[in-house]
Tab-separated table of C-alpha atoms and ligand atoms in Angstrom:
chain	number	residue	atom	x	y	z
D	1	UNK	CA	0.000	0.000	0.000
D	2	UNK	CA	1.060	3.361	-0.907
D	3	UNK	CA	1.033	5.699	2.278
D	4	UNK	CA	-0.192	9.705	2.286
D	5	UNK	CA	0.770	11.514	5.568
D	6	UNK	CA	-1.774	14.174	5.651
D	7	UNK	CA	-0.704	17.028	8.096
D	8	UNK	CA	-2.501	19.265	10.116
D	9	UNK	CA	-0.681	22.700	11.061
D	10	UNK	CA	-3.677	23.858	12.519
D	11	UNK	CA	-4.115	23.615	16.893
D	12	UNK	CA	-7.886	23.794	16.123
D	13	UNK	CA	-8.525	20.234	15.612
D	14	UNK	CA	-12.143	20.692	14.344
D	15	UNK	CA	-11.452	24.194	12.798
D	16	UNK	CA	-11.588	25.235	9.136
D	17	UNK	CA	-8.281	24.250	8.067
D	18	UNK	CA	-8.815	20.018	9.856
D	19	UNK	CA	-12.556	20.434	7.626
D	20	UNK	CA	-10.353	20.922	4.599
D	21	UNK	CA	-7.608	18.334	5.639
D	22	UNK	CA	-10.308	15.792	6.035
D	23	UNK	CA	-11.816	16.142	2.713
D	24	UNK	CA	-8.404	16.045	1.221
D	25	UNK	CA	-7.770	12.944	2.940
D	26	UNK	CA	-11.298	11.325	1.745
D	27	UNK	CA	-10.380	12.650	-1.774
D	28	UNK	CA	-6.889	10.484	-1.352
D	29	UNK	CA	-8.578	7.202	0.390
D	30	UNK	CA	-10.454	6.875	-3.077
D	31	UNK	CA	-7.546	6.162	-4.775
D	32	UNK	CA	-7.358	2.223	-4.691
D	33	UNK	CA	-4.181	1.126	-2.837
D	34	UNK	CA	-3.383	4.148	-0.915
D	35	UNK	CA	-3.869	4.436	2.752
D	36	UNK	CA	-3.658	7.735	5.142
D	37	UNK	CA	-2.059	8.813	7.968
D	38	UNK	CA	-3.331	11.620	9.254
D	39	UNK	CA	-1.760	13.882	12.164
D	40	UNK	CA	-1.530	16.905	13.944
D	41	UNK	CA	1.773	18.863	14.394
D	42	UNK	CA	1.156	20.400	17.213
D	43	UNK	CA	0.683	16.517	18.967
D	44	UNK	CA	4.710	16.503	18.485
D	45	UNK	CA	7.693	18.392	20.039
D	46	UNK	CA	10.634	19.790	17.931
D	47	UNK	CA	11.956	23.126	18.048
D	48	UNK	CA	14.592	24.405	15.556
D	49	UNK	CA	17.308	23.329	13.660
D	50	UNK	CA	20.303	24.385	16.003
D	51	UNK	CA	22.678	24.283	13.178
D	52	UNK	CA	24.882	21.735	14.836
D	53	UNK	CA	25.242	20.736	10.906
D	54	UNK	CA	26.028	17.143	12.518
D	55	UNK	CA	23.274	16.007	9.610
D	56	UNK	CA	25.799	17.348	6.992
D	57	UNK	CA	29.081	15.654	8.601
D	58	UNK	CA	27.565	12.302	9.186
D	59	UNK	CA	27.393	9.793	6.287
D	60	UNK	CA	23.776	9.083	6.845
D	61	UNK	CA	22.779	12.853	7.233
D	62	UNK	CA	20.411	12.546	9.710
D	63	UNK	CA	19.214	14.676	12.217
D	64	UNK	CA	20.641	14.021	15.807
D	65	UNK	CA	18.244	16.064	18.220
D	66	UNK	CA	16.303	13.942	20.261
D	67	UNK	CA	12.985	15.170	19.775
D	68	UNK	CA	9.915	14.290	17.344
D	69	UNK	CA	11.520	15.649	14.102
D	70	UNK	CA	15.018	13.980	14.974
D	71	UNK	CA	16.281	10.879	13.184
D	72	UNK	CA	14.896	8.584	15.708
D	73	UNK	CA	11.613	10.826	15.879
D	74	UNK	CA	8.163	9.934	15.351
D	75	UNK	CA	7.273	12.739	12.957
D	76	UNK	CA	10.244	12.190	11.034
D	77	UNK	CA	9.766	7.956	10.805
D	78	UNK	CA	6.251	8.952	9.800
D	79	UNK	CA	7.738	10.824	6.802
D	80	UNK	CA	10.106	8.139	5.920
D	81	UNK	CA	7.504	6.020	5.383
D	82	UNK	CA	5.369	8.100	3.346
D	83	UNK	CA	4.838	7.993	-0.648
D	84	UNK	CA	2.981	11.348	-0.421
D	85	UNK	CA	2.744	14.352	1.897
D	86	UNK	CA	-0.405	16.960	2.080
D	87	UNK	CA	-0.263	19.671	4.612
D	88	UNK	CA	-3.055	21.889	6.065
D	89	UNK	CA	-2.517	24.990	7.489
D	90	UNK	CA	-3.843	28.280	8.618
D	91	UNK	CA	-2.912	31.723	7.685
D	92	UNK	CA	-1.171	33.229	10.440
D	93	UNK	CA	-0.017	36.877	9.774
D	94	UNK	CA	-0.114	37.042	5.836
D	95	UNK	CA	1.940	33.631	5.605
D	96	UNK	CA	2.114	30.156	6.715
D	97	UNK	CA	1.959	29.327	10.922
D	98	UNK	CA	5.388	28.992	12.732
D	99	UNK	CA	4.769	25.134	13.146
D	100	UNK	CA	4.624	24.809	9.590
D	101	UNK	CA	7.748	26.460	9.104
D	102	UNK	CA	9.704	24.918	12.101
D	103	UNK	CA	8.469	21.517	10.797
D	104	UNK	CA	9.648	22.160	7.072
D	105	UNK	CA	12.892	23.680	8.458
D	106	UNK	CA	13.622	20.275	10.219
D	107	UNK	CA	14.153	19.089	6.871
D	108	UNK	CA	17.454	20.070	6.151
D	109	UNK	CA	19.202	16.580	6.819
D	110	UNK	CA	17.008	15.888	3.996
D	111	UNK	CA	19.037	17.957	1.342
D	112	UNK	CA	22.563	16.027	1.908
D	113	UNK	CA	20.730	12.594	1.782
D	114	UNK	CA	18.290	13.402	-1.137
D	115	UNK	CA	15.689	10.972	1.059
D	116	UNK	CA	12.800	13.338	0.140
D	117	UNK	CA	13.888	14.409	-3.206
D	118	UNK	CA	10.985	13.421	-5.727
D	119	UNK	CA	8.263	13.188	-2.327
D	120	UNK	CA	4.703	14.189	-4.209
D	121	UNK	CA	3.811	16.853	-1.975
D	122	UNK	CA	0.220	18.994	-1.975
D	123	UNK	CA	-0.687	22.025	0.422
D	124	UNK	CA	-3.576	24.407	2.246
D	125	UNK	CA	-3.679	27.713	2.974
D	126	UNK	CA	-6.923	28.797	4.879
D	127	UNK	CA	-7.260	32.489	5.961
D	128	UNK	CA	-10.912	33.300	7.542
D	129	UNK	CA	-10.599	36.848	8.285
D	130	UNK	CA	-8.608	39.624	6.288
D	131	UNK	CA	-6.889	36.757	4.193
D	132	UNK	CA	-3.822	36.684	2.231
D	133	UNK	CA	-4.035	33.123	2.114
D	134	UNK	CA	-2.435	33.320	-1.675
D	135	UNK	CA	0.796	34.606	-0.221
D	136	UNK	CA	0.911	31.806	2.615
D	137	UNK	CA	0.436	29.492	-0.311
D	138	UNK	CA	3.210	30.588	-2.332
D	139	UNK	CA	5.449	30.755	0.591
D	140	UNK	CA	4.279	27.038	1.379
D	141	UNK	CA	5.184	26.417	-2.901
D	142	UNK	CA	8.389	28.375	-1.901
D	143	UNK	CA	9.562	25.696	0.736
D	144	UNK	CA	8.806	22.790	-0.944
D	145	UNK	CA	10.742	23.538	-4.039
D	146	UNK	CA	13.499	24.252	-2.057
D	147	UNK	CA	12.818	20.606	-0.490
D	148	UNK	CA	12.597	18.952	-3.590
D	149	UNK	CA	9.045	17.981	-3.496
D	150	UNK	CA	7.039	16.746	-6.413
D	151	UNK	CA	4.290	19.696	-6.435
D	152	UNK	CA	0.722	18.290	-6.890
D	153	UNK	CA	-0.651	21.861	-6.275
D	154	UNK	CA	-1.816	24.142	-3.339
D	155	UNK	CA	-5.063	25.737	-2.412
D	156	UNK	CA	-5.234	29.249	-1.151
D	157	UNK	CA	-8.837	29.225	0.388
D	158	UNK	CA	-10.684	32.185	2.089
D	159	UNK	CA	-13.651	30.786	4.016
D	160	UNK	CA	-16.174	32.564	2.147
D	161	UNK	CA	-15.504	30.211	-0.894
D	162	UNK	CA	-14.987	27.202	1.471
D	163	UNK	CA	-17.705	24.840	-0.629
D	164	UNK	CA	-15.825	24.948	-3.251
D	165	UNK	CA	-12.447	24.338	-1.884
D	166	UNK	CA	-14.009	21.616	-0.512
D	167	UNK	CA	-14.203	20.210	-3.619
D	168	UNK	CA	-10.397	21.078	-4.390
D	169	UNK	CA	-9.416	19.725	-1.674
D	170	UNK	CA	-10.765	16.498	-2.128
D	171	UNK	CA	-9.164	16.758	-6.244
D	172	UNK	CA	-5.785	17.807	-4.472
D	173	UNK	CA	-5.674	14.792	-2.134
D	174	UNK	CA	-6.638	11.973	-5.240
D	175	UNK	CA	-3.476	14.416	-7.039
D	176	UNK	CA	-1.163	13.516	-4.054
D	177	UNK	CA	-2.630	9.840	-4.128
D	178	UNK	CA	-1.906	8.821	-6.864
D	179	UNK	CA	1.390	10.286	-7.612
D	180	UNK	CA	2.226	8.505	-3.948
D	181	UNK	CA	0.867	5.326	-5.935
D	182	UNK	CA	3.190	5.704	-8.269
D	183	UNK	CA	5.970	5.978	-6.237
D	184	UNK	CA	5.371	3.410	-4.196
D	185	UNK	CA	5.129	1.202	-7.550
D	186	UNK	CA	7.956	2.721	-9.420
D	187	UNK	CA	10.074	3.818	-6.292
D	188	UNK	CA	11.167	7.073	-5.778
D	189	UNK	CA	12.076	8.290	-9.148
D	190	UNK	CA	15.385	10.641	-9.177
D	191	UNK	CA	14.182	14.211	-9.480
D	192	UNK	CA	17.220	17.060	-10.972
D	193	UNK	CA	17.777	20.028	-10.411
D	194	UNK	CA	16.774	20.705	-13.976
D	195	UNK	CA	13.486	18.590	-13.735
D	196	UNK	CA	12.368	21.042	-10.423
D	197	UNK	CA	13.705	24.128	-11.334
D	198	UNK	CA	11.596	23.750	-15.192
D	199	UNK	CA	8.474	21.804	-13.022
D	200	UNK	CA	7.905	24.644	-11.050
D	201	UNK	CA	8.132	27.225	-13.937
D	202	UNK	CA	4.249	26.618	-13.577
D	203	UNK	CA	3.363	26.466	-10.023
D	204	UNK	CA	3.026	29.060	-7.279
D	205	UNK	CA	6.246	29.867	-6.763
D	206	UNK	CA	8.950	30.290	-9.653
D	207	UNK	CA	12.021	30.414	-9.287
D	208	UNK	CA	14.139	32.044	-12.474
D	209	UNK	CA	13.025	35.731	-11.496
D	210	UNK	CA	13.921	35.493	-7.823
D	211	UNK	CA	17.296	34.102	-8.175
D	212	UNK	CA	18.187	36.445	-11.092
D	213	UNK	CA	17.442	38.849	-8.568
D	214	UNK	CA	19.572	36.864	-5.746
D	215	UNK	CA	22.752	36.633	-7.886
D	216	UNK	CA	22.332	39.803	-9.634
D	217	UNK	CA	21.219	42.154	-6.706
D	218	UNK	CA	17.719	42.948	-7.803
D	219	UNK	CA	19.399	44.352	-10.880
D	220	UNK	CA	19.271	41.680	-13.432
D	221	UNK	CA	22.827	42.525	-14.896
D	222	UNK	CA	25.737	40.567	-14.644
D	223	UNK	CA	28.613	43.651	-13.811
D	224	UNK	CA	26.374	44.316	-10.485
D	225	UNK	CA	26.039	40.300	-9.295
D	226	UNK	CA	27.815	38.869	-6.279
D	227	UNK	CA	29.663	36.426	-8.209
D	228	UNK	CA	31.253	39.522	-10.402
D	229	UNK	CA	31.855	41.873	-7.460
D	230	UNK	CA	33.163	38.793	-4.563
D	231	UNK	CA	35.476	38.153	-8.261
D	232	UNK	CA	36.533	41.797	-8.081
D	233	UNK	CA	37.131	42.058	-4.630
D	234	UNK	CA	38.914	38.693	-3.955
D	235	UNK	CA	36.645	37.441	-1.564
D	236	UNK	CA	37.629	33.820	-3.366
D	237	UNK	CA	41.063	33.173	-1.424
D	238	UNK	CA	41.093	29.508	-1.999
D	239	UNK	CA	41.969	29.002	-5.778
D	240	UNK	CA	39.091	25.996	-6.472
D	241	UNK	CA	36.235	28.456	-5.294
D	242	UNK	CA	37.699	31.073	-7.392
D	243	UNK	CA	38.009	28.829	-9.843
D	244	UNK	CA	34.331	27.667	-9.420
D	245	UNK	CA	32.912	31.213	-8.939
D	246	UNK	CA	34.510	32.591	-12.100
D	247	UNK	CA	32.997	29.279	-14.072
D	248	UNK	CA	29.412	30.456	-12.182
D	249	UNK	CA	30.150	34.098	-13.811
D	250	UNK	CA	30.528	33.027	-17.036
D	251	UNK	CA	27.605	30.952	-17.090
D	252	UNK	CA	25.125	33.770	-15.786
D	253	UNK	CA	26.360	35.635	-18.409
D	254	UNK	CA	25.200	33.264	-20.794
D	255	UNK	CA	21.852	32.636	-19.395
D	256	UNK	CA	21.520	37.040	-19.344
D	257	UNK	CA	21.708	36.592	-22.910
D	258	UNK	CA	20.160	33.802	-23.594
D	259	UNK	CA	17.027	35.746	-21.522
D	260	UNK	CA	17.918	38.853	-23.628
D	261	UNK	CA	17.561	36.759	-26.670
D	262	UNK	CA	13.857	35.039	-26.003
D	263	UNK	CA	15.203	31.717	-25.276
D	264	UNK	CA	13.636	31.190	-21.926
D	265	UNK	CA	14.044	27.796	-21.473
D	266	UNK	CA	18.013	27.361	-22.410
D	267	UNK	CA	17.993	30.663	-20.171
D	268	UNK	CA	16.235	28.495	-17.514
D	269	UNK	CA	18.964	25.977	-17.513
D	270	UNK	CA	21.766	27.699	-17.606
D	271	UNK	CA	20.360	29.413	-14.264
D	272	UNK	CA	20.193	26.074	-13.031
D	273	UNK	CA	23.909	25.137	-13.654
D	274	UNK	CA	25.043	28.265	-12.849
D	275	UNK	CA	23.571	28.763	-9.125
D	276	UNK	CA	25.031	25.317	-8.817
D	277	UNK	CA	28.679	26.484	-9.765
D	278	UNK	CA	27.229	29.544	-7.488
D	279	UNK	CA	26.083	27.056	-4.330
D	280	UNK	CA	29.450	24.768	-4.738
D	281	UNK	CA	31.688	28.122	-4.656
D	282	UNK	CA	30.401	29.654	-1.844
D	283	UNK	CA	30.564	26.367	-0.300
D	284	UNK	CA	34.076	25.993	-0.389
D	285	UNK	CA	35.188	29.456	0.320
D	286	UNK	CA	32.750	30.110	3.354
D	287	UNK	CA	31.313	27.101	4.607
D	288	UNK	CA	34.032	24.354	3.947
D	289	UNK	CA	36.858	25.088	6.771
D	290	UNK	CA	35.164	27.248	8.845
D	291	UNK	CA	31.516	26.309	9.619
D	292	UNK	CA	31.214	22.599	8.337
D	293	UNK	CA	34.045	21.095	8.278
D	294	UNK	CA	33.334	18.613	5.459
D	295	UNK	CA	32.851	19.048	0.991
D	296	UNK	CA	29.305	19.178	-0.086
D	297	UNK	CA	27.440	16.561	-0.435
D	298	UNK	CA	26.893	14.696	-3.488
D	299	UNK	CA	23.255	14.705	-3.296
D	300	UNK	CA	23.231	19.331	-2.546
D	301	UNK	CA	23.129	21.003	-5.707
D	302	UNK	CA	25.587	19.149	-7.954
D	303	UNK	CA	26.738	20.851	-11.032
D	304	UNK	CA	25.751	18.397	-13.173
D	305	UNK	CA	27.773	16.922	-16.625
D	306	UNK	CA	31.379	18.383	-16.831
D	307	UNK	CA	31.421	18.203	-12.758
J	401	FMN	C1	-1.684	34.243	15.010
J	401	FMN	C2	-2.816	34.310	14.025
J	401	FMN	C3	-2.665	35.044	12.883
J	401	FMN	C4	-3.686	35.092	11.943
J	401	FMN	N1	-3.493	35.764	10.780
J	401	FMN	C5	-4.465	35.754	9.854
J	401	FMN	C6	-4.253	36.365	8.575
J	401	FMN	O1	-3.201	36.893	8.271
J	401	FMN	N2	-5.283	36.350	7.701
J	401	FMN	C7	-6.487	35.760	7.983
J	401	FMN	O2	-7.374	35.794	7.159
J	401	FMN	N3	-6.667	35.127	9.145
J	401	FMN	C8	-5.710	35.105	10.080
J	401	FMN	N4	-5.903	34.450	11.252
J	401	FMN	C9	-7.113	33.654	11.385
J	401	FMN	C10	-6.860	32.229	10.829
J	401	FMN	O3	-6.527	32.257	9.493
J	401	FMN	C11	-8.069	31.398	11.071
J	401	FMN	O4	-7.923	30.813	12.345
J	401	FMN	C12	-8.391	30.389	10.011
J	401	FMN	O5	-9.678	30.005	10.205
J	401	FMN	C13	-7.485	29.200	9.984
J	401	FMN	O6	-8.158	27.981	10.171
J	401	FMN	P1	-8.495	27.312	11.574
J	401	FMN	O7	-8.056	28.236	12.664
J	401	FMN	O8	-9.958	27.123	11.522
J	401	FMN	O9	-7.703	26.060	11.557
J	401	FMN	C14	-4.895	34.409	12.187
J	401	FMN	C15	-5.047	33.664	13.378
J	401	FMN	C16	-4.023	33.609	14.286
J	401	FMN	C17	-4.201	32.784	15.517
C-alpha cells in the first residue's frame, strides 16, 4: 500500500483548516491502494534546527536532536515512510503558521541525503478573516521547491468560498494519491535540479526571477552580481572556489543573454547550472573550513555533466 501523511498545522482540531484536511484525505482514500495517515503537528515536540550541521558531517545525514523531528523521531519515521505528503494549514499573519515552518525547516538533513527528493507533496492555505491566504500558499510552494518535493498543487482558500475548496481539496488529495501510488510502484524516481527548477516554472512559486534577482542584486545585470563583485574584490582566497565562482560568472552571463535573446528555457537551464557552480563556490570558500568542516554533499546542488 502506498502511504499519504496528511498534516494538520492547525491547533484547532475541528477548525476550518482540519474540515479541509479531512476532505483532502477522503479525496486520497479513493484512490485504490493508498492508505492515510493523518496527524496533527502540534501533537509533536521539535523546536529548531540548532545548526549543529552534525546532519551534513555524518554519512547518513540525519538529524541528531532527540525530539519528534530527529532521526529517531516519530514525525520524522512517519515521513520516511510516506509515498505522499499533504499539509493543512492556517494563515497566520499574511503567511504560513510557525509550526509549519519549524516543521519544514527540520528538513534540512534531507538535502545532503536526497531521502525526500521526488516526495509528491500537496498544500492548504486557509485564511478566515482579512486573508492573504495566496501569499501563505506561495510561501508554502516556496519551501517545498526548495525541499525537492514533487508539487501536486496548493489551495489558497478564504472561508467565504470554502464549498468549493471543498471540492479542491478532495481533487488535491486523489493528485497527491496517486502520484504517492506511483511511487510506491515505481520507487522514488530521481528528481534534478533541472526537472524542479523547469516543473515549477508553472506552479506558485517560480524560481528564475527570484534568483536572477539573488545573484544579480535585484538588478538583473551581470557587472552588479555577487559572483562579479566577490570576483573583483577577492573574496575567493582559496583558488578551487575562485576557480568555481569565475565558471558560475561566465555561465550567468550566458543565461543574461540567452534571456535577452527570447530563449527562456536554455535561459532556464543555464540558471540552473550556474547557481550550482554559485552554491558549490560559496561552499568551499565560506562554509568548507570554517563552519562545516566537510565538501558538499553529493546529493546538494551538484553541477551536473562536466562536474
Ligand atoms: C496568530 C494568528 C494570525 C492570523 N493571521 C491571519 C491572517 O493573516 N489572515 C487571515 O485571514 N486570518 C488570520 N488568522 C485567522 C486564521 O486564518 C483562522 O484561524 C483560520 O480560520 C485558519 O483555520 P483554523 O483556525 O480554523 O484552523 C490568524 C489567526 C491567528 C491565531
Amino acid at each position: 500500500m502506498a502511504r499519504v501523511l496528511a498534516l494538520l498545522g492547525s491547533a484547532r482540531r475541528n477548525g476550518y483548516t482540519a474540515g479541509l484536511l479531512k476532505q483532502a484525505a477522503e479525496g486520497a482514500r479513493e484512490v485504490e491502494g493508498v492508505t492515510l495517515d493523518v496527524r496533527n503537528l502540534h501533537d509533536y515536540h521539535f523546536g529548531p534546527c540548532t545548526s549543529c550541521f552534525a546532519c551534513i558531517r555524518s554519512e547518513e545525514h540525519l538529524c541528531v536532536l532527540k525530539d519528534d523531528m530527529g532521526a529517531e523521531g516519530e514525525l520524522w519515521q512517519a515521513l520516511t515512510h510516506a509515498n505522499g505528503l499533504i499539509l493543512a494549514d492556517p494563515v497566520y499573519g499574511w503567511g504560513p503558521s510557525a509550526m509549519t515552518h519549524l516543521f519544514l525547516e527540520r528538513l534540512y538533513p534531507a538535502l545532503f541525503s536526497g531521502i525526500f527528493s521526488g516526495l509528491p507533496f500537496g498544500s492548504i492555505s486557509c485564511a478566515s478573516n482579512q486573508g492573504m491566504q495566496h501569499l501563505a500558499r506561495n510561501e508554502i510552494c516556496k519551501w517545498a521547491f526548495c525541499k525537492g518535493f514533487r508539487y501536486q498543487g496548493g489551495l489558497a482558500v478564504h472561508v467565504v468560498h470554502l464549498a468549493e475548496s471543498m471540492r479542491e481539496a478532495a481533487a488535491l488529495g486523489r493528485r497527491v494519491a496517486e502520484a504517492a501510488l506511483e511511487d510506491e510502484r515505481e520507487g522514488r524516481q530521481p528528481y534534478t535540479d533541472e526537472e524542479r527548477f523547469l516543473a515549477y516554472a508553472d506552479s506558485h512559486w517560480v524560481a528564475y526571477e527570484p534568483y536572477i534577482a539573488n545573484l544579480t542584486r535585484g538588478t538583473g545585470r551581470w557587472e552588479e552580481s555577487i559572483l562579479h563583485q566577490g570576483l573583483q574584490a577577492s573574496v575567493f582566497t582559496r583558488p578551487d572556489a575562485r576557480e568555481l565562482a569565475e565558471q558560475a560568472l561566465e555561465v550567468l552571463k550566458q543565461c543574461l543573454a540567452a534571456r535577452d535573446e527570447g530563449k527562456g528555457e536554455e535561459s532556464y537551464k543555464l540558471l540552473v547550472r550556474a547557481s550550482a557552480l554559485w552554491t558549490r563556490a560559496t561552499w568551499k570558500q565560506f562554509l568548507e573550513e570554517q563552519v562545516i568542516g566537510v565538501p558538499q554533499p553529493e546529493a546538494y546542488r551538484p553541477i551536473g555533466e562536466n562536474e
